Every structure is written in structure tokens, then in C-alpha cells.
PDB file of C-alpha atoms in Angstrom:
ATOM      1  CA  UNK A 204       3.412  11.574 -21.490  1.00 80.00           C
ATOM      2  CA  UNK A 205       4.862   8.955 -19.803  1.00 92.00           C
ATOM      3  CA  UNK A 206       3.876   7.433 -16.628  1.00 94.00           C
ATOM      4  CA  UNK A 207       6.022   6.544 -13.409  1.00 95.00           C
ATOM      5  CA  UNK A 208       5.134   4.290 -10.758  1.00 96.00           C
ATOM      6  CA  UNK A 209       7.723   5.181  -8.226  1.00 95.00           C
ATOM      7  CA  UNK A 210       7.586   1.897  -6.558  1.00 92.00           C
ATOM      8  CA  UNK A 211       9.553  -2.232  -6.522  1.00 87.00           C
ATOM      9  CA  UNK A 212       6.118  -3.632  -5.490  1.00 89.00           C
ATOM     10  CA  UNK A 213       4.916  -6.354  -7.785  1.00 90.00           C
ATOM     11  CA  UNK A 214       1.746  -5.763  -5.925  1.00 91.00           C
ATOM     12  CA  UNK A 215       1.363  -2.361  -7.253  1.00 94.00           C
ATOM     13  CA  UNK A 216       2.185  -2.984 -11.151  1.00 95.00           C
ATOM     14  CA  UNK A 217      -0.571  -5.698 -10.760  1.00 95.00           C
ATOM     15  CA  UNK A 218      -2.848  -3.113  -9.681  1.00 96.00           C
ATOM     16  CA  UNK A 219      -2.015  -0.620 -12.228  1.00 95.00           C
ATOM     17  CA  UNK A 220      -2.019  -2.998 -14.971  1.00 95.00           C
ATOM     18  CA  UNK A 221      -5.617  -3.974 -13.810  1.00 94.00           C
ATOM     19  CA  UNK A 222      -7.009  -0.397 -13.813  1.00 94.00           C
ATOM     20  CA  UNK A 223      -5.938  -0.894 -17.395  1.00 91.00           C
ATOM     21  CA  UNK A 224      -2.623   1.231 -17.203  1.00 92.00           C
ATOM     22  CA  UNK A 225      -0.018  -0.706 -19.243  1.00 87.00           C
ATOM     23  CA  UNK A 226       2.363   1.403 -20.404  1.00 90.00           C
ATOM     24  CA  UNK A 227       4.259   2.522 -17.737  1.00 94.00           C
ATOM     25  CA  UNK A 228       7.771   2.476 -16.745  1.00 92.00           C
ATOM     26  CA  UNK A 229       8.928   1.633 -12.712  1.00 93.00           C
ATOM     27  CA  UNK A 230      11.327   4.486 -11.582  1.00 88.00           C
ATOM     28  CA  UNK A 231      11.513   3.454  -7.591  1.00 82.00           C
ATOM     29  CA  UNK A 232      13.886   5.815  -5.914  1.00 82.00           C
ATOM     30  CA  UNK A 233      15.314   4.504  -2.761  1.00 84.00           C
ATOM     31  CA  UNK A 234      13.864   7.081   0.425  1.00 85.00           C
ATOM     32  CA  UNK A 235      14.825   7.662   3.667  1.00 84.00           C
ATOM     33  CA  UNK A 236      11.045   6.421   5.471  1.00 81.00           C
ATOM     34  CA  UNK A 237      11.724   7.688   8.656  1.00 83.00           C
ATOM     35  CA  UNK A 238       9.261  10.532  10.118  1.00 84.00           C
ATOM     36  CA  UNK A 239       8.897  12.670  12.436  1.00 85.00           C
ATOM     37  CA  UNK A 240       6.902  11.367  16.042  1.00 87.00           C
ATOM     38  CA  UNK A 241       3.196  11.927  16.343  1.00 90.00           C
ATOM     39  CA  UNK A 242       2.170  11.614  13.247  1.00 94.00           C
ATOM     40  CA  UNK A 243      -1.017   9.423  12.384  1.00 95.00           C
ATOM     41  CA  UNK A 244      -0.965   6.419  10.325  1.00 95.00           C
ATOM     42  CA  UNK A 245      -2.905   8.627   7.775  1.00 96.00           C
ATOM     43  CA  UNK A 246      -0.066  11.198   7.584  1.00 96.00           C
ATOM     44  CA  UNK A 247       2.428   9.234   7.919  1.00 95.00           C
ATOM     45  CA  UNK A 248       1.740   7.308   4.453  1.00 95.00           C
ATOM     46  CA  UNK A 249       1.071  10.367   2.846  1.00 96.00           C
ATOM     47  CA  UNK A 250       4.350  11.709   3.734  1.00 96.00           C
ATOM     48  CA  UNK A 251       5.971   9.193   2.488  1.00 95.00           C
ATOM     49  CA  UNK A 252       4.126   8.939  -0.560  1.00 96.00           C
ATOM     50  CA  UNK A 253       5.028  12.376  -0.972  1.00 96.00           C
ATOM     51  CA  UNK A 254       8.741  12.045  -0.437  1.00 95.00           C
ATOM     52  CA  UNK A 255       8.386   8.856  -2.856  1.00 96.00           C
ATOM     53  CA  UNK A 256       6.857  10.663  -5.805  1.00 96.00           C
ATOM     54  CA  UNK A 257       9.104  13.814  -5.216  1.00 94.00           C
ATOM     55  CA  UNK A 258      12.114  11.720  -5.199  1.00 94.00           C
ATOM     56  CA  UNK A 259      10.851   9.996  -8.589  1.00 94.00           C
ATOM     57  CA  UNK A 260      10.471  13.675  -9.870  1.00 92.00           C
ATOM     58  CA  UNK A 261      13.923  14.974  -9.587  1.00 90.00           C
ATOM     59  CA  UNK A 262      14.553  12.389 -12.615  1.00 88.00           C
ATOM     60  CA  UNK A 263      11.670  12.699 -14.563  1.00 90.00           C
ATOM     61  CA  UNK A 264      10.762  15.237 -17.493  1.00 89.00           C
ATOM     62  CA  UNK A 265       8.224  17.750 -17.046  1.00 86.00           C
ATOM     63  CA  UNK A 266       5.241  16.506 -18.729  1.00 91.00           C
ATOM     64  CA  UNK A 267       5.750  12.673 -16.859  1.00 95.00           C
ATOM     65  CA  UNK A 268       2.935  11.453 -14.424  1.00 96.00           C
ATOM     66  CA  UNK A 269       4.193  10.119 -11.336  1.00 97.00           C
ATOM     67  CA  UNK A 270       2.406   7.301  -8.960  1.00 97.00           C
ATOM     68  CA  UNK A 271       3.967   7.141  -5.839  1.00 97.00           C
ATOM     69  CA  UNK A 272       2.154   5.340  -2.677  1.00 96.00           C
ATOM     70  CA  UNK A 273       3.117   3.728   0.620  1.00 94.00           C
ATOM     71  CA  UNK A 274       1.027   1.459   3.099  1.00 93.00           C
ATOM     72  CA  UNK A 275       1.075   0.796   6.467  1.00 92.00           C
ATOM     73  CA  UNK A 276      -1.023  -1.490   9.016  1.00 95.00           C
ATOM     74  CA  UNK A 277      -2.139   0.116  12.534  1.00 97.00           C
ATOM     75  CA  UNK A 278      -3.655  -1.799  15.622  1.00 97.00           C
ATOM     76  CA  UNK A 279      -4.677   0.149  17.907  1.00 94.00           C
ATOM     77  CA  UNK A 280      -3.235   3.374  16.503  1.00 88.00           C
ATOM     78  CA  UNK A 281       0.078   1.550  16.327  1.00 92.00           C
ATOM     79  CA  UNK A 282       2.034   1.241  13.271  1.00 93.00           C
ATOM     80  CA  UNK A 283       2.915  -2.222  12.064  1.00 92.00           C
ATOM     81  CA  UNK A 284       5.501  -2.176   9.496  1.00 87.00           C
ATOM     82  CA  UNK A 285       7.777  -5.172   7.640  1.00 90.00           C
ATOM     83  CA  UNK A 286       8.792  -7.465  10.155  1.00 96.00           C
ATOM     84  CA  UNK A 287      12.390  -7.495  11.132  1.00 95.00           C
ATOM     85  CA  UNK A 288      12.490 -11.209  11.361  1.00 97.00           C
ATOM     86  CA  UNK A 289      10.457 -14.445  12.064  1.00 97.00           C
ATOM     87  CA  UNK A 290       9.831 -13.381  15.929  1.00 97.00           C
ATOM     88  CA  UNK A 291       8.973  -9.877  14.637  1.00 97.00           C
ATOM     89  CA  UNK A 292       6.120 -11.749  12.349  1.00 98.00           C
ATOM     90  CA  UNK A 293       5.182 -13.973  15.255  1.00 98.00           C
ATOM     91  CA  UNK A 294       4.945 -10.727  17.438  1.00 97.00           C
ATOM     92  CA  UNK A 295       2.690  -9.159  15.019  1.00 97.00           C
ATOM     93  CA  UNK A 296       0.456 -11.566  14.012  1.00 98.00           C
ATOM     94  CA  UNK A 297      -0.269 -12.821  17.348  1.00 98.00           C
ATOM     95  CA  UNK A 298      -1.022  -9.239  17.870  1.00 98.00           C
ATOM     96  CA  UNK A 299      -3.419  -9.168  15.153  1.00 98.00           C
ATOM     97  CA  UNK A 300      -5.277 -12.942  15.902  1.00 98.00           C
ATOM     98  CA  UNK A 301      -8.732 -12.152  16.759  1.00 98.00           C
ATOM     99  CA  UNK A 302      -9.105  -8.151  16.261  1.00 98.00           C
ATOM    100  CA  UNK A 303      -9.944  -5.434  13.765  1.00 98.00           C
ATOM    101  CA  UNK A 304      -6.776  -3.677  12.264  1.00 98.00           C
ATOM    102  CA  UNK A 305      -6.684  -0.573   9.515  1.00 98.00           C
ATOM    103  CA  UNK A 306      -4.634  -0.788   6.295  1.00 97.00           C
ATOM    104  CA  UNK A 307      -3.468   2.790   5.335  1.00 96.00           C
ATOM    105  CA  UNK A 308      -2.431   3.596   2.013  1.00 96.00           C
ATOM    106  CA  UNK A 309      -1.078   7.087   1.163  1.00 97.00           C
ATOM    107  CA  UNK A 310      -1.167   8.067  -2.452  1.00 98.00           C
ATOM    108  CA  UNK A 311       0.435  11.193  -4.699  1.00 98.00           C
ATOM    109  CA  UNK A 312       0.299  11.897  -8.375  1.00 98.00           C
ATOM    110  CA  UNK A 313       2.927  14.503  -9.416  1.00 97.00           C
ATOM    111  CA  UNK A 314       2.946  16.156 -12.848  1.00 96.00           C
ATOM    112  CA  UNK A 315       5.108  19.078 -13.586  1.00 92.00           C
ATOM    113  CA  UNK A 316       4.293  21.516 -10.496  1.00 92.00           C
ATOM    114  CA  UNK A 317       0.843  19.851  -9.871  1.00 95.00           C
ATOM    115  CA  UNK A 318       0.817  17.203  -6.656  1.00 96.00           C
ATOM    116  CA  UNK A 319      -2.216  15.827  -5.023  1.00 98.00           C
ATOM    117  CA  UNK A 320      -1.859  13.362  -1.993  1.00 98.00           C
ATOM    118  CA  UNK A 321      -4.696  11.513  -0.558  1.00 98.00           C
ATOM    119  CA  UNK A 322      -5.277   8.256   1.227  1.00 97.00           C
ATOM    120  CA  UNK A 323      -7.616   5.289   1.762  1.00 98.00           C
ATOM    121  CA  UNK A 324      -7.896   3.533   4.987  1.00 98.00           C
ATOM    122  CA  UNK A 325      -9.688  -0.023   5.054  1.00 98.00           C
ATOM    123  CA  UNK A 326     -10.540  -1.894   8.171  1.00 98.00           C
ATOM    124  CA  UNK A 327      -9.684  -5.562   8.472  1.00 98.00           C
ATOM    125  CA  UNK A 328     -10.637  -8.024  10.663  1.00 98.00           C
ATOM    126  CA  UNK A 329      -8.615 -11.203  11.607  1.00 98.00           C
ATOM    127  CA  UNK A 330     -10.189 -14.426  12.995  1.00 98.00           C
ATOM    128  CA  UNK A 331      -8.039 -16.262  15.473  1.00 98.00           C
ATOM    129  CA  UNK A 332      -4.898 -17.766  14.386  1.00 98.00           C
ATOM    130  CA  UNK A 333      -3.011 -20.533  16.833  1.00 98.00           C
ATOM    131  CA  UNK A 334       0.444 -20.311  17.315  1.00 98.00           C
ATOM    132  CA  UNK A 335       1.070 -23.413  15.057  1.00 98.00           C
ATOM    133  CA  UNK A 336      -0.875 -21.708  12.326  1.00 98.00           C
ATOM    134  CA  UNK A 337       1.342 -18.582  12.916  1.00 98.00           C
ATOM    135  CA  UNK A 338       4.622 -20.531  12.666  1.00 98.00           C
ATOM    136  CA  UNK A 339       3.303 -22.653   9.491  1.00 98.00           C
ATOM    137  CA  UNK A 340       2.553 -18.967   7.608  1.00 98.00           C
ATOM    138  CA  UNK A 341       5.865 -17.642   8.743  1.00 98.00           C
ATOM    139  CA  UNK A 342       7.924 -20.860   7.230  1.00 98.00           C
ATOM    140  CA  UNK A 343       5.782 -19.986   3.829  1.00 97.00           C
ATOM    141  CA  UNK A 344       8.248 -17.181   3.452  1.00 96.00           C
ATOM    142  CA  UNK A 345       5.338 -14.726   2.701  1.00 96.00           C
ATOM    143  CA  UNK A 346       4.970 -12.740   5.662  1.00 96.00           C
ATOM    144  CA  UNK A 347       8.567 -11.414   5.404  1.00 94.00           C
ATOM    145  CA  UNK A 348       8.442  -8.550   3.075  1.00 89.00           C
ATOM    146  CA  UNK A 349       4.576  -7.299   3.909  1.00 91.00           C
ATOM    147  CA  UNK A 350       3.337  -4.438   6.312  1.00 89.00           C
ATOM    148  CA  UNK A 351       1.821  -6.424   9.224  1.00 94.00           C
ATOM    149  CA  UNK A 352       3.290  -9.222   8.434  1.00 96.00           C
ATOM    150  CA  UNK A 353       0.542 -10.633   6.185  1.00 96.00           C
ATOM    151  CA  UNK A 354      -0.067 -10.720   2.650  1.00 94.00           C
ATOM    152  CA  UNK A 355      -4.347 -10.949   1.384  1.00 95.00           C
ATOM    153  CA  UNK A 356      -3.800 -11.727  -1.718  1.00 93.00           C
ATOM    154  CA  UNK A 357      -2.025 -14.615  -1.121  1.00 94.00           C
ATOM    155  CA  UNK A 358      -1.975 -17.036   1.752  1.00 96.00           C
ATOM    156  CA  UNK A 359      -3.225 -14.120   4.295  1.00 96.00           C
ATOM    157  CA  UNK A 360      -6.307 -14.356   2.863  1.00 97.00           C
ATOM    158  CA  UNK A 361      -6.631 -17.788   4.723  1.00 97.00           C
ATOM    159  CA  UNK A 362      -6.171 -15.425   8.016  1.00 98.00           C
ATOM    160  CA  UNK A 363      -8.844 -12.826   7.142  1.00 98.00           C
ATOM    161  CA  UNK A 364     -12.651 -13.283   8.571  1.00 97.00           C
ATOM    162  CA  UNK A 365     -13.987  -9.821   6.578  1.00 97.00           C
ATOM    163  CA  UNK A 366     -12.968  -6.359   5.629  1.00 97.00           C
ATOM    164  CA  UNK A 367     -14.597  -3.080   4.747  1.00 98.00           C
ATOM    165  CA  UNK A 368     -13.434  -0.710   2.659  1.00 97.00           C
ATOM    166  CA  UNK A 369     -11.532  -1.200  -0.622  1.00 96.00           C
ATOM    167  CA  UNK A 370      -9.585  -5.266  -0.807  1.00 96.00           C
ATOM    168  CA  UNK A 371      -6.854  -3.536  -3.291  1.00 96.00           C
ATOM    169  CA  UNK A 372      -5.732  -0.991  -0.617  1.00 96.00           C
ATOM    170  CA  UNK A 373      -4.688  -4.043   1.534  1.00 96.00           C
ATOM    171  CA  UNK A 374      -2.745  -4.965  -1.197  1.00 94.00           C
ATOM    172  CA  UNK A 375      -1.131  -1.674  -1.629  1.00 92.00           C
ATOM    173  CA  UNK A 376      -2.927   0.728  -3.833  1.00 96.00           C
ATOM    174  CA  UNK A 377      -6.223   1.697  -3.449  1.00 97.00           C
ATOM    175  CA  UNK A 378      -7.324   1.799  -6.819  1.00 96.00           C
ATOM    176  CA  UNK A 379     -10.651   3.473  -5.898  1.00 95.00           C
ATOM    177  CA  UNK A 380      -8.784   6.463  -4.514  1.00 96.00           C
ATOM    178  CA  UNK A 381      -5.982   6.649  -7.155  1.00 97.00           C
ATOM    179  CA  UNK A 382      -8.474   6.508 -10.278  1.00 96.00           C
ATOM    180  CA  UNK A 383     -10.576   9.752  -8.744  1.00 96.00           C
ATOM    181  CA  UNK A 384      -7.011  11.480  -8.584  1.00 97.00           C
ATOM    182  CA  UNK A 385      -6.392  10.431 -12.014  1.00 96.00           C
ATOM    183  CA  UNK A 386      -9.572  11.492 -13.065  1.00 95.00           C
ATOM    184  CA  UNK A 387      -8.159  15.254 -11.769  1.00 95.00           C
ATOM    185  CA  UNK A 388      -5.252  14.519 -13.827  1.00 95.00           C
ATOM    186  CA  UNK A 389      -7.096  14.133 -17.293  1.00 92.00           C
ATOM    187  CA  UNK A 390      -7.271  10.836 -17.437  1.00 91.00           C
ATOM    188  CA  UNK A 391     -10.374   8.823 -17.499  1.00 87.00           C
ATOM    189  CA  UNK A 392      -9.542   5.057 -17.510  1.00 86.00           C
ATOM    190  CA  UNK A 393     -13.026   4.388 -18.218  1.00 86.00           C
ATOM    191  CA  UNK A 394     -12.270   5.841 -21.643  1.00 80.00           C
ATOM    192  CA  UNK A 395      -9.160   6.717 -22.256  1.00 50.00           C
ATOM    193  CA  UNK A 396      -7.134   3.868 -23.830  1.00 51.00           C
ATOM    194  CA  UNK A 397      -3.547   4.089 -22.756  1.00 45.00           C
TER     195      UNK A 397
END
């Protein structure tokens, strides 16, 4: 069997490769991530993870294990994806200075005709950031490529005051969540060597 992780993230492979997973190949198929209106941040990840993994599936063989996920950020009920630019970033973190957010991750594991989609939401609190702060974590580069803006595993952890709920789904893949649905799948990282 070999496993998929139908994602670019370098975020992601870390996390896989930590929950002991090592032997697995990245298949990331590029999606159209638009959805439908009215969706909440909850469905809307698992959508996408959804579309991600089925995407990945159309090139795998049958007996393959594909990990697909996607995250977003919400304030307020509002989604926060990449920023568009450096104003974008200012925008949202500004936004975020001071208040409670929630980090959604949606994940599927596809195997032949089995699917299961879940997701893990984790609340995160910012302290408050001055605009000079702002501008000095935008001109680090690292904000650019990260839902909301932020990243907590690197610098953005200088921007965090406390979280609750699982640190890796900030990060991108809730490893809490995704070893219970692996544990469905058969396989027990616990004791299974892979």
C-alpha cells in the first residue's frame, strides 16, 4: 500500500513524518477551491479536503491511502484565507490583534471506495500587535503564503497569547483527528511500523 499526501505543504510532511509516517509519496493535484456561498468554515474545509483527496484519487491505484486536508482561519465567522499581498496581511492581522480566532482544518482519507472526512477546529487567541510589529512580520516574508496571514510555528508564535485545542491543526493537520481516522483505516501508528 502506498500512501498519498495530496498536498505542497512542507507543514504537512512535517506532521506526517512526526506521527511516524515516512514512507509516503506527495501527489498534490492542483483544485479549483472555490465553493459554493453559505457554507461554514467547518464545511468549507471539508469540501475541499474532499475535492483534494478525490482529485489525488483519479491517479492513484486502488489499494493507495490518500491524505488530503485544507485549513482555513475564521474571525468572527469570517474566512481568512492567504493574503493577496502585504496590505491584505496588514488587513488581517490588524483584524486579528487582540481577539480569539478559530483554525479549521478539514481532513479525508480515501482508499479504494472508502472516504471519511472530518475536521478539527482550534481556538486561538492573539495578544495585541502594533502596527510597527505588523509591518516588521510582514517584511519577514512569512505571512505571505499562510491562512490568516500568520504562521505558529514560526515567527507567529511571537503573536500568539494561548490556544485551545490541538497546536498541529494551526499548523495544518490535526494530527489528533487524522490518527483516529487512520486508526479506522487499519493502521495503528502506535504499533504499526511503516
Amino acid at each position: 500500500m502506498r500512501i498519498l499526501l495530496a498536498s505542497q505543504s512542507p507543514r504537512r510532511r512535517e506532521l506526517l513524518e512526526r506521527m511516524g509516517i515516512k514512507n509516503f509519496t506527495v501527489a498534490a493535484p492542483n483544485v479549483d477551491e472555490s465553493v459554493e456561498e453559505g457554507l461554514s468554515p467547518a464545511e468549507m474545509v471539508e469540501q475541499l479536503s474532499r475535492r483534494k483527496a478525490g482529485a489525488a484519487a483519479e491517479k492513484a491505484g486502488p489499494g493507495d491511502l490518500i491524505i488530503a486536508a485544507d485549513t482555513v482561519v475564521a474571525l468572527d465567522g469570517a474566512v481568512l484565507g492567504k493574503p493577496r499581498d502585504e496590505e491584505d496581511a496588514f488587513a488581517m492581522l490588524s483584524a486579528l490583534s487582540g481577539r480569539e480566532h478559530h483554525v479549521y482544518t478539514g481532513v479525508t482519507v480515501v482508499q479504494g471506495e472508502r472516504a471519511v472526512t472530518r475536521h478539527e477546529e482550534t481556538a486561538v487567541v492573539f495578544r495585541e500587535i502594533s502596527p510597527e510589529e505588523i509591518r516588521g512580520y510582514i517584511a519577514t516574508g512569512e505571512p505571505m503564503d499562510k491562512a490568516g496571514a500568520y504562521g505558529i510555528q514560526g515567527l507567529g508564535a511571537l503573536l500568539v497569547r494561548g490556544i485551545r485545542g490541538d497546536y498541529c491543526n494551526v499548523m495544518g493537520l490535526p494530527v489528533f483527528r487524522l490518527g483516529r481516522i487512520l486508526a479506522e483505516f487499519g493502521i495503528d501508528l502506535l504499533q504499526n511500523k511503516e
